[in-house]
PDB file of C-alpha atoms in Angstrom:
ATOM      1  CA  GLN A   1      64.281 -37.848  93.588  1.00 88.00           C
ATOM      2  CA  VAL A   2      61.840 -36.759  96.429  1.00 92.00           C
ATOM      3  CA  GLN A   3      58.132 -37.313  95.298  1.00 94.00           C
ATOM      4  CA  LEU A   4      54.863 -36.478  97.383  1.00 96.00           C
ATOM      5  CA  GLN A   5      51.320 -37.798  96.475  1.00 96.00           C
ATOM      6  CA  GLU A   6      48.157 -36.639  97.823  1.00 97.00           C
ATOM      7  CA  SER A   7      45.170 -38.913  98.435  1.00 97.00           C
ATOM      8  CA  GLY A   8      41.804 -38.783  99.963  1.00 96.00           C
ATOM      9  CA  PRO A   9      38.071 -37.941  99.291  1.00 96.00           C
ATOM     10  CA  GLY A  10      37.402 -35.041  96.430  1.00 95.00           C
ATOM     11  CA  LEU A  11      33.889 -34.322  98.258  1.00 97.00           C
ATOM     12  CA  VAL A  12      33.105 -33.908 101.790  1.00 97.00           C
ATOM     13  CA  LYS A  13      29.874 -32.925 103.292  1.00 97.00           C
ATOM     14  CA  PRO A  14      29.396 -29.589 105.373  1.00 97.00           C
ATOM     15  CA  SER A  15      30.048 -30.313 108.879  1.00 97.00           C
ATOM     16  CA  GLN A  16      32.077 -33.532 108.618  1.00 97.00           C
ATOM     17  CA  THR A  17      36.108 -33.804 108.634  1.00 98.00           C
ATOM     18  CA  LEU A  18      38.228 -33.553 105.502  1.00 97.00           C
ATOM     19  CA  SER A  19      40.941 -35.934 105.560  1.00 98.00           C
ATOM     20  CA  LEU A  20      43.912 -36.260 103.427  1.00 98.00           C
ATOM     21  CA  THR A  21      47.140 -38.281 103.117  1.00 98.00           C
ATOM     22  CA  CYS A  22      50.700 -37.492 101.517  1.00 97.00           C
ATOM     23  CA  THR A  23      52.808 -40.532 100.807  1.00 97.00           C
ATOM     24  CA  VAL A  24      56.160 -39.511 100.214  1.00 96.00           C
ATOM     25  CA  SER A  25      58.741 -41.469  98.189  1.00 95.00           C
ATOM     26  CA  GLY A  26      62.563 -41.207  97.811  1.00 93.00           C
ATOM     27  CA  ASP A  27      63.360 -40.284 101.338  1.00 89.00           C
ATOM     28  CA  SER A  28      62.403 -40.868 104.959  1.00 90.00           C
ATOM     29  CA  ILE A  29      60.223 -38.582 106.496  1.00 89.00           C
ATOM     30  CA  THR A  30      62.074 -38.999 109.823  1.00 87.00           C
ATOM     31  CA  SER A  31      65.409 -38.176 107.991  1.00 82.00           C
ATOM     32  CA  GLY A  32      65.406 -34.406 108.931  1.00 76.00           C
ATOM     33  CA  PRO A  33      65.325 -31.906 109.447  1.00 86.00           C
ATOM     34  CA  PHE A  34      62.256 -31.283 107.138  1.00 91.00           C
ATOM     35  CA  TYR A  35      58.930 -29.392 107.908  1.00 93.00           C
ATOM     36  CA  TRP A  36      56.286 -31.738 106.472  1.00 94.00           C
ATOM     37  CA  SER A  37      53.398 -28.920 105.427  1.00 96.00           C
ATOM     38  CA  TRP A  38      49.917 -28.737 103.805  1.00 98.00           C
ATOM     39  CA  ILE A  39      49.059 -25.619 101.939  1.00 97.00           C
ATOM     40  CA  ARG A  40      45.754 -25.224  99.990  1.00 96.00           C
ATOM     41  CA  GLN A  41      44.715 -23.153  97.163  1.00 92.00           C
ATOM     42  CA  HIS A  42      40.956 -21.698  96.932  1.00 91.00           C
ATOM     43  CA  PRO A  43      39.478 -21.547  93.385  1.00 87.00           C
ATOM     44  CA  GLY A  44      41.215 -18.847  91.482  1.00 81.00           C
ATOM     45  CA  LYS A  45      42.813 -17.234  94.329  1.00 81.00           C
ATOM     46  CA  GLY A  46      46.315 -17.300  96.341  1.00 84.00           C
ATOM     47  CA  LEU A  47      47.934 -19.871  98.644  1.00 90.00           C
ATOM     48  CA  GLU A  48      47.411 -20.328 102.259  1.00 94.00           C
ATOM     49  CA  TRP A  49      49.710 -22.320 104.494  1.00 95.00           C
ATOM     50  CA  ILE A  50      47.776 -24.617 106.597  1.00 97.00           C
ATOM     51  CA  GLY A  51      50.422 -26.260 108.734  1.00 96.00           C
ATOM     52  CA  TYR A  52      53.395 -28.520 109.382  1.00 94.00           C
ATOM     53  CA  MET A  53      54.720 -31.326 111.114  1.00 92.00           C
ATOM     54  CA  TYR A  54      58.494 -31.094 111.903  1.00 90.00           C
ATOM     55  CA  TYR A  55      60.132 -34.622 110.981  1.00 84.00           C
ATOM     56  CA  SER A  56      60.503 -35.119 114.993  1.00 84.00           C
ATOM     57  CA  GLY A  57      56.788 -34.833 115.676  1.00 85.00           C
ATOM     58  CA  THR A  58      56.319 -31.036 116.638  1.00 90.00           C
ATOM     59  CA  THR A  59      53.546 -29.483 114.702  1.00 93.00           C
ATOM     60  CA  TYR A  60      52.590 -25.710 114.323  1.00 94.00           C
ATOM     61  CA  TYR A  61      49.466 -24.409 112.520  1.00 95.00           C
ATOM     62  CA  ASN A  62      48.063 -21.417 110.878  1.00 94.00           C
ATOM     63  CA  PRO A  63      46.399 -19.539 113.787  1.00 93.00           C
ATOM     64  CA  SER A  64      43.318 -19.310 111.590  1.00 93.00           C
ATOM     65  CA  LEU A  65      42.667 -22.732 111.223  1.00 95.00           C
ATOM     66  CA  ARG A  66      44.353 -24.286 114.366  1.00 94.00           C
ATOM     67  CA  SER A  67      41.166 -24.952 116.315  1.00 95.00           C
ATOM     68  CA  ARG A  68      40.152 -27.312 113.255  1.00 97.00           C
ATOM     69  CA  VAL A  69      43.594 -28.720 111.944  1.00 97.00           C
ATOM     70  CA  THR A  70      45.396 -31.886 112.896  1.00 97.00           C
ATOM     71  CA  ILE A  71      48.825 -33.022 111.182  1.00 97.00           C
ATOM     72  CA  SER A  72      50.122 -36.165 111.923  1.00 94.00           C
ATOM     73  CA  LEU A  73      53.008 -38.515 110.752  1.00 91.00           C
ATOM     74  CA  ASP A  74      52.521 -42.325 109.991  1.00 92.00           C
ATOM     75  CA  THR A  75      56.397 -43.156 110.308  1.00 89.00           C
ATOM     76  CA  SER A  76      55.511 -46.860 109.076  1.00 93.00           C
ATOM     77  CA  LYS A  77      53.980 -46.183 105.939  1.00 95.00           C
ATOM     78  CA  ASN A  78      56.243 -42.845 105.389  1.00 94.00           C
ATOM     79  CA  GLN A  79      53.224 -40.782 105.178  1.00 95.00           C
ATOM     80  CA  PHE A  80      51.762 -37.641 107.082  1.00 95.00           C
ATOM     81  CA  SER A  81      48.151 -36.591 106.990  1.00 97.00           C
ATOM     82  CA  LEU A  82      46.061 -33.696 107.443  1.00 98.00           C
ATOM     83  CA  LYS A  83      42.353 -33.428 109.109  1.00 98.00           C
ATOM     84  CA  VAL A  84      40.129 -30.245 109.240  1.00 98.00           C
ATOM     85  CA  ASN A  85      37.163 -30.571 111.271  1.00 97.00           C
ATOM     86  CA  SER A  86      33.781 -28.888 110.828  1.00 97.00           C
ATOM     87  CA  VAL A  87      34.319 -28.097 106.945  1.00 97.00           C
ATOM     88  CA  THR A  88      32.376 -25.626 105.078  1.00 97.00           C
ATOM     89  CA  ALA A  89      32.108 -24.511 101.529  1.00 95.00           C
ATOM     90  CA  ALA A  90      35.057 -22.021 102.550  1.00 94.00           C
ATOM     91  CA  ASP A  91      37.467 -25.187 102.949  1.00 97.00           C
ATOM     92  CA  THR A  92      36.703 -26.021  98.972  1.00 97.00           C
ATOM     93  CA  ALA A  93      40.367 -25.941  97.329  1.00 96.00           C
ATOM     94  CA  VAL A  94      43.097 -27.645  95.978  1.00 95.00           C
ATOM     95  CA  TYR A  95      45.207 -29.127  98.877  1.00 97.00           C
ATOM     96  CA  TYR A  96      48.940 -29.494  98.516  1.00 97.00           C
ATOM     97  CA  CYS A  97      51.296 -31.509 100.632  1.00 97.00           C
ATOM     98  CA  ALA A  98      54.809 -30.023 100.553  1.00 96.00           C
ATOM     99  CA  ARG A  99      58.329 -30.285 102.150  1.00 95.00           C
ATOM    100  CA  ASP A 100      60.031 -27.266 103.597  1.00 94.00           C
ATOM    101  CA  SER A 101      63.826 -28.327 103.724  1.00 88.00           C
ATOM    102  CA  ALA A 102      64.939 -25.586 105.971  1.00 83.00           C
ATOM    103  CA  GLY A 103      62.266 -24.219 108.289  1.00 83.00           C
ATOM    104  CA  SER A 104      62.366 -20.943 106.059  1.00 86.00           C
ATOM    105  CA  CYS A 105      59.328 -21.230 104.253  1.00 90.00           C
ATOM    106  CA  GLN A 106      61.649 -23.219 101.396  1.00 93.00           C
ATOM    107  CA  PHE A 107      59.163 -25.423  99.922  1.00 95.00           C
ATOM    108  CA  ASP A 108      61.324 -27.555  97.625  1.00 94.00           C
ATOM    109  CA  TYR A 109      58.904 -30.562  96.801  1.00 95.00           C
ATOM    110  CA  TRP A 110      55.310 -30.405  96.295  1.00 96.00           C
ATOM    111  CA  GLY A 111      52.614 -32.814  95.310  1.00 95.00           C
ATOM    112  CA  GLN A 112      50.425 -32.438  92.633  1.00 94.00           C
ATOM    113  CA  GLY A 113      47.691 -31.301  94.486  1.00 95.00           C
ATOM    114  CA  THR A 114      44.203 -32.708  95.096  1.00 96.00           C
ATOM    115  CA  LEU A 115      40.787 -30.738  94.714  1.00 96.00           C
ATOM    116  CA  VAL A 116      38.633 -31.014  97.822  1.00 97.00           C
ATOM    117  CA  THR A 117      34.950 -29.749  97.304  1.00 97.00           C
ATOM    118  CA  VAL A 118      32.630 -29.232 100.468  1.00 97.00           C
ATOM    119  CA  SER A 119      29.011 -29.907  99.365  1.00 95.00           C
ATOM    120  CA  SER A 120      26.169 -31.530 100.392  1.00 94.00           C
TER     121      SER A 120
ATOM    122  CA  GLN B   1      46.317 -11.465 108.690  1.00 47.00           C
ATOM    123  CA  SER B   2      46.511 -10.153 105.589  1.00 56.00           C
ATOM    124  CA  ALA B   3      48.515 -11.921 102.715  1.00 85.00           C
ATOM    125  CA  LEU B   4      51.647 -10.370 101.162  1.00 94.00           C
ATOM    126  CA  THR B   5      50.525  -7.660  98.429  1.00 95.00           C
ATOM    127  CA  GLN B   6      51.602  -8.381  94.826  1.00 96.00           C
ATOM    128  CA  PRO B   7      50.499  -6.891  91.491  1.00 96.00           C
ATOM    129  CA  ALA B   8      47.557  -8.967  90.142  1.00 94.00           C
ATOM    130  CA  SER B   9      49.455  -8.996  86.527  1.00 96.00           C
ATOM    131  CA  VAL B  10      52.401  -7.986  84.670  1.00 98.00           C
ATOM    132  CA  SER B  11      53.506  -8.313  81.021  1.00 97.00           C
ATOM    133  CA  GLY B  12      56.518  -8.215  79.155  1.00 97.00           C
ATOM    134  CA  SER B  13      57.565  -9.011  75.279  1.00 97.00           C
ATOM    135  CA  PRO B  14      60.223 -11.829  74.473  1.00 97.00           C
ATOM    136  CA  GLY B  15      63.755 -10.735  75.524  1.00 97.00           C
ATOM    137  CA  GLN B  16      62.638  -8.080  78.060  1.00 97.00           C
ATOM    138  CA  SER B  17      63.054  -7.985  81.531  1.00 97.00           C
ATOM    139  CA  ILE B  18      60.325  -7.671  83.874  1.00 98.00           C
ATOM    140  CA  THR B  19      60.262  -7.494  87.936  1.00 98.00           C
ATOM    141  CA  ILE B  20      57.268  -8.439  90.482  1.00 98.00           C
ATOM    142  CA  SER B  21      57.149  -6.895  94.005  1.00 98.00           C
ATOM    143  CA  CYS B  22      55.741  -8.432  97.013  1.00 98.00           C
ATOM    144  CA  THR B  23      55.067  -6.201  99.730  1.00 97.00           C
ATOM    145  CA  GLY B  24      54.893  -7.301 103.457  1.00 96.00           C
ATOM    146  CA  THR B  25      55.364  -5.868 106.570  1.00 95.00           C
ATOM    147  CA  SER B  26      58.186  -5.253 109.420  1.00 93.00           C
ATOM    148  CA  ARG B  27      56.802  -8.756 110.863  1.00 93.00           C
ATOM    149  CA  ASP B  28      57.679 -10.548 107.876  1.00 94.00           C
ATOM    150  CA  ILE B  29      59.694  -9.694 104.978  1.00 96.00           C
ATOM    151  CA  GLY B  30      61.224  -6.556 106.596  1.00 96.00           C
ATOM    152  CA  ALA B  31      62.288  -8.743 109.547  1.00 95.00           C
ATOM    153  CA  TYR B  32      63.739 -11.819 108.109  1.00 95.00           C
ATOM    154  CA  ASN B  33      65.770 -13.198 105.017  1.00 96.00           C
ATOM    155  CA  PHE B  34      63.375 -15.961 104.304  1.00 96.00           C
ATOM    156  CA  VAL B  35      61.383 -14.902 101.252  1.00 97.00           C
ATOM    157  CA  SER B  36      60.748 -17.496  98.424  1.00 97.00           C
ATOM    158  CA  TRP B  37      59.241 -17.284  94.857  1.00 98.00           C
ATOM    159  CA  TYR B  38      57.348 -19.748  93.213  1.00 97.00           C
ATOM    160  CA  GLN B  39      56.344 -20.415  89.371  1.00 97.00           C
ATOM    161  CA  GLN B  40      52.827 -22.299  88.644  1.00 93.00           C
ATOM    162  CA  HIS B  41      51.600 -23.124  85.356  1.00 94.00           C
ATOM    163  CA  PRO B  42      47.886 -23.758  85.254  1.00 90.00           C
ATOM    164  CA  GLY B  43      47.150 -27.112  86.609  1.00 87.00           C
ATOM    165  CA  LYS B  44      50.336 -27.680  88.175  1.00 90.00           C
ATOM    166  CA  ALA B  45      51.977 -27.754  91.368  1.00 89.00           C
ATOM    167  CA  PRO B  46      54.236 -24.459  92.421  1.00 91.00           C
ATOM    168  CA  GLN B  47      57.822 -24.779  91.524  1.00 95.00           C
ATOM    169  CA  LEU B  48      60.548 -23.290  93.829  1.00 96.00           C
ATOM    170  CA  LEU B  49      62.580 -20.629  91.870  1.00 97.00           C
ATOM    171  CA  ILE B  50      63.989 -18.764  94.719  1.00 97.00           C
ATOM    172  CA  TYR B  51      64.799 -19.294  98.496  1.00 96.00           C
ATOM    173  CA  GLU B  52      65.980 -16.962 101.091  1.00 96.00           C
ATOM    174  CA  VAL B  53      65.717 -13.943  99.006  1.00 97.00           C
ATOM    175  CA  SER B  54      68.033 -14.353  96.200  1.00 97.00           C
ATOM    176  CA  ASN B  55      69.341 -18.279  96.317  1.00 96.00           C
ATOM    177  CA  ARG B  56      68.270 -20.334  93.057  1.00 97.00           C
ATOM    178  CA  PRO B  57      67.978 -24.041  93.612  1.00 94.00           C
ATOM    179  CA  SER B  58      70.049 -25.980  91.352  1.00 94.00           C
ATOM    180  CA  GLY B  59      68.388 -26.433  87.987  1.00 94.00           C
ATOM    181  CA  VAL B  60      66.423 -22.938  88.043  1.00 96.00           C
ATOM    182  CA  SER B  61      67.820 -20.764  85.225  1.00 96.00           C
ATOM    183  CA  ASN B  62      69.940 -17.794  86.286  1.00 96.00           C
ATOM    184  CA  ARG B  63      67.485 -15.693  84.451  1.00 98.00           C
ATOM    185  CA  PHE B  64      65.467 -15.576  87.565  1.00 98.00           C
ATOM    186  CA  SER B  65      66.704 -13.361  90.281  1.00 98.00           C
ATOM    187  CA  GLY B  66      65.612 -12.025  93.811  1.00 98.00           C
ATOM    188  CA  SER B  67      66.290  -9.227  96.046  1.00 98.00           C
ATOM    189  CA  LYS B  68      64.616  -7.370  98.932  1.00 98.00           C
ATOM    190  CA  SER B  69      64.536  -3.999 100.203  1.00 97.00           C
ATOM    191  CA  GLY B  70      63.020  -3.015 103.584  1.00 97.00           C
ATOM    192  CA  ASN B  71      59.461  -4.697 103.535  1.00 97.00           C
ATOM    193  CA  THR B  72      59.448  -5.451  99.828  1.00 98.00           C
ATOM    194  CA  ALA B  73      60.732  -8.265  98.125  1.00 98.00           C
ATOM    195  CA  SER B  74      61.088  -8.684  94.196  1.00 98.00           C
ATOM    196  CA  LEU B  75      61.828 -11.216  91.559  1.00 98.00           C
ATOM    197  CA  THR B  76      63.292 -10.137  88.362  1.00 98.00           C
ATOM    198  CA  ILE B  77      62.890 -12.509  85.335  1.00 98.00           C
ATOM    199  CA  SER B  78      65.633 -11.460  82.602  1.00 97.00           C
ATOM    200  CA  GLY B  79      65.312 -12.460  78.976  1.00 97.00           C
ATOM    201  CA  LEU B  80      61.680 -13.156  78.940  1.00 97.00           C
ATOM    202  CA  GLN B  81      60.555 -16.446  77.430  1.00 97.00           C
ATOM    203  CA  ALA B  82      57.208 -17.982  76.033  1.00 97.00           C
ATOM    204  CA  GLU B  83      57.484 -20.496  78.541  1.00 96.00           C
ATOM    205  CA  ASP B  84      58.032 -17.988  81.563  1.00 97.00           C
ATOM    206  CA  GLU B  85      54.080 -17.368  81.228  1.00 97.00           C
ATOM    207  CA  ALA B  86      52.746 -18.409  84.631  1.00 97.00           C
ATOM    208  CA  ASP B  87      51.518 -17.436  87.798  1.00 95.00           C
ATOM    209  CA  TYR B  88      54.117 -16.200  90.152  1.00 97.00           C
ATOM    210  CA  PHE B  89      53.696 -16.332  94.260  1.00 95.00           C
ATOM    211  CA  CYS B  90      56.015 -15.124  96.794  1.00 97.00           C
ATOM    212  CA  THR B  91      56.235 -16.143 100.467  1.00 97.00           C
ATOM    213  CA  SER B  92      57.972 -14.919 103.469  1.00 96.00           C
ATOM    214  CA  TYR B  93      58.473 -16.365 107.077  1.00 95.00           C
ATOM    215  CA  SER B  94      55.935 -14.531 109.734  1.00 91.00           C
ATOM    216  CA  SER B  95      56.237 -14.104 113.159  1.00 87.00           C
ATOM    217  CA  THR B  96      52.710 -14.547 113.603  1.00 85.00           C
ATOM    218  CA  THR B  97      51.926 -17.222 110.665  1.00 85.00           C
ATOM    219  CA  TYR B  98      54.919 -18.920 110.069  1.00 89.00           C
ATOM    220  CA  ALA B  99      54.395 -18.750 106.171  1.00 93.00           C
ATOM    221  CA  LEU B 100      52.699 -15.972 104.576  1.00 94.00           C
ATOM    222  CA  PHE B 101      51.702 -16.067 100.729  1.00 94.00           C
ATOM    223  CA  GLY B 102      51.315 -13.132  98.398  1.00 94.00           C
ATOM    224  CA  GLY B 103      48.027 -13.223  96.434  1.00 93.00           C
ATOM    225  CA  GLY B 104      49.805 -14.519  93.153  1.00 94.00           C
ATOM    226  CA  THR B 105      50.880 -12.342  90.063  1.00 95.00           C
ATOM    227  CA  LYS B 106      49.889 -13.534  86.638  1.00 96.00           C
ATOM    228  CA  LEU B 107      52.655 -12.916  83.760  1.00 97.00           C
ATOM    229  CA  THR B 108      51.959 -12.703  80.465  1.00 97.00           C
ATOM    230  CA  VAL B 109      54.421 -12.826  77.890  1.00 96.00           C
ATOM    231  CA  LEU B 110      53.056 -10.816  74.823  1.00 94.00           C
TER     232      LEU B 110
END
């Protein structure tokens, strides 16, 4: 059974960098062909796709966030990570990591989500 | 880019059927058969219910079904049960954004 777990600071100051890690168990993140994604949910709102890293290392980001977002893989730890630069209060959200198993927006495994609040 | 459009809320009585719509454009739902539906209970992660318009992952009840016509996808839940009360989200592959989500629909079982 594949499991994903997010970790990282729950509070980030404005203008700083939000950093989260997703630890994957039950499968290798390089086993492919999977798209390892980050998705966020603003309080009381819908979901927003942030970006993915394909198991081979290719990345693709939501155009609205592309200038501030980086997703990377750490194959030695079976983890993938998210960095969002220059955060504002608008980046306050629950952040989920998820696996897209087919490159067709088919997110079949999700982490439990972690709330990140941007505040001074 | 705008999110896909879903009704904010729907309701139904136990045993009834309800349908949730998800409207997009010719650049997403209308162009690709990559529509998925998710169920989310409060405080929980979303769970995949339907993928590629009408396919169910193993373990998902056959009371859940999906379809698509033009730029609109639909999720139908038959034989409503109390445990179906949750939020439901649609998503579609988009030529501009990769994954576009709907705003979510709150289902109330009366």
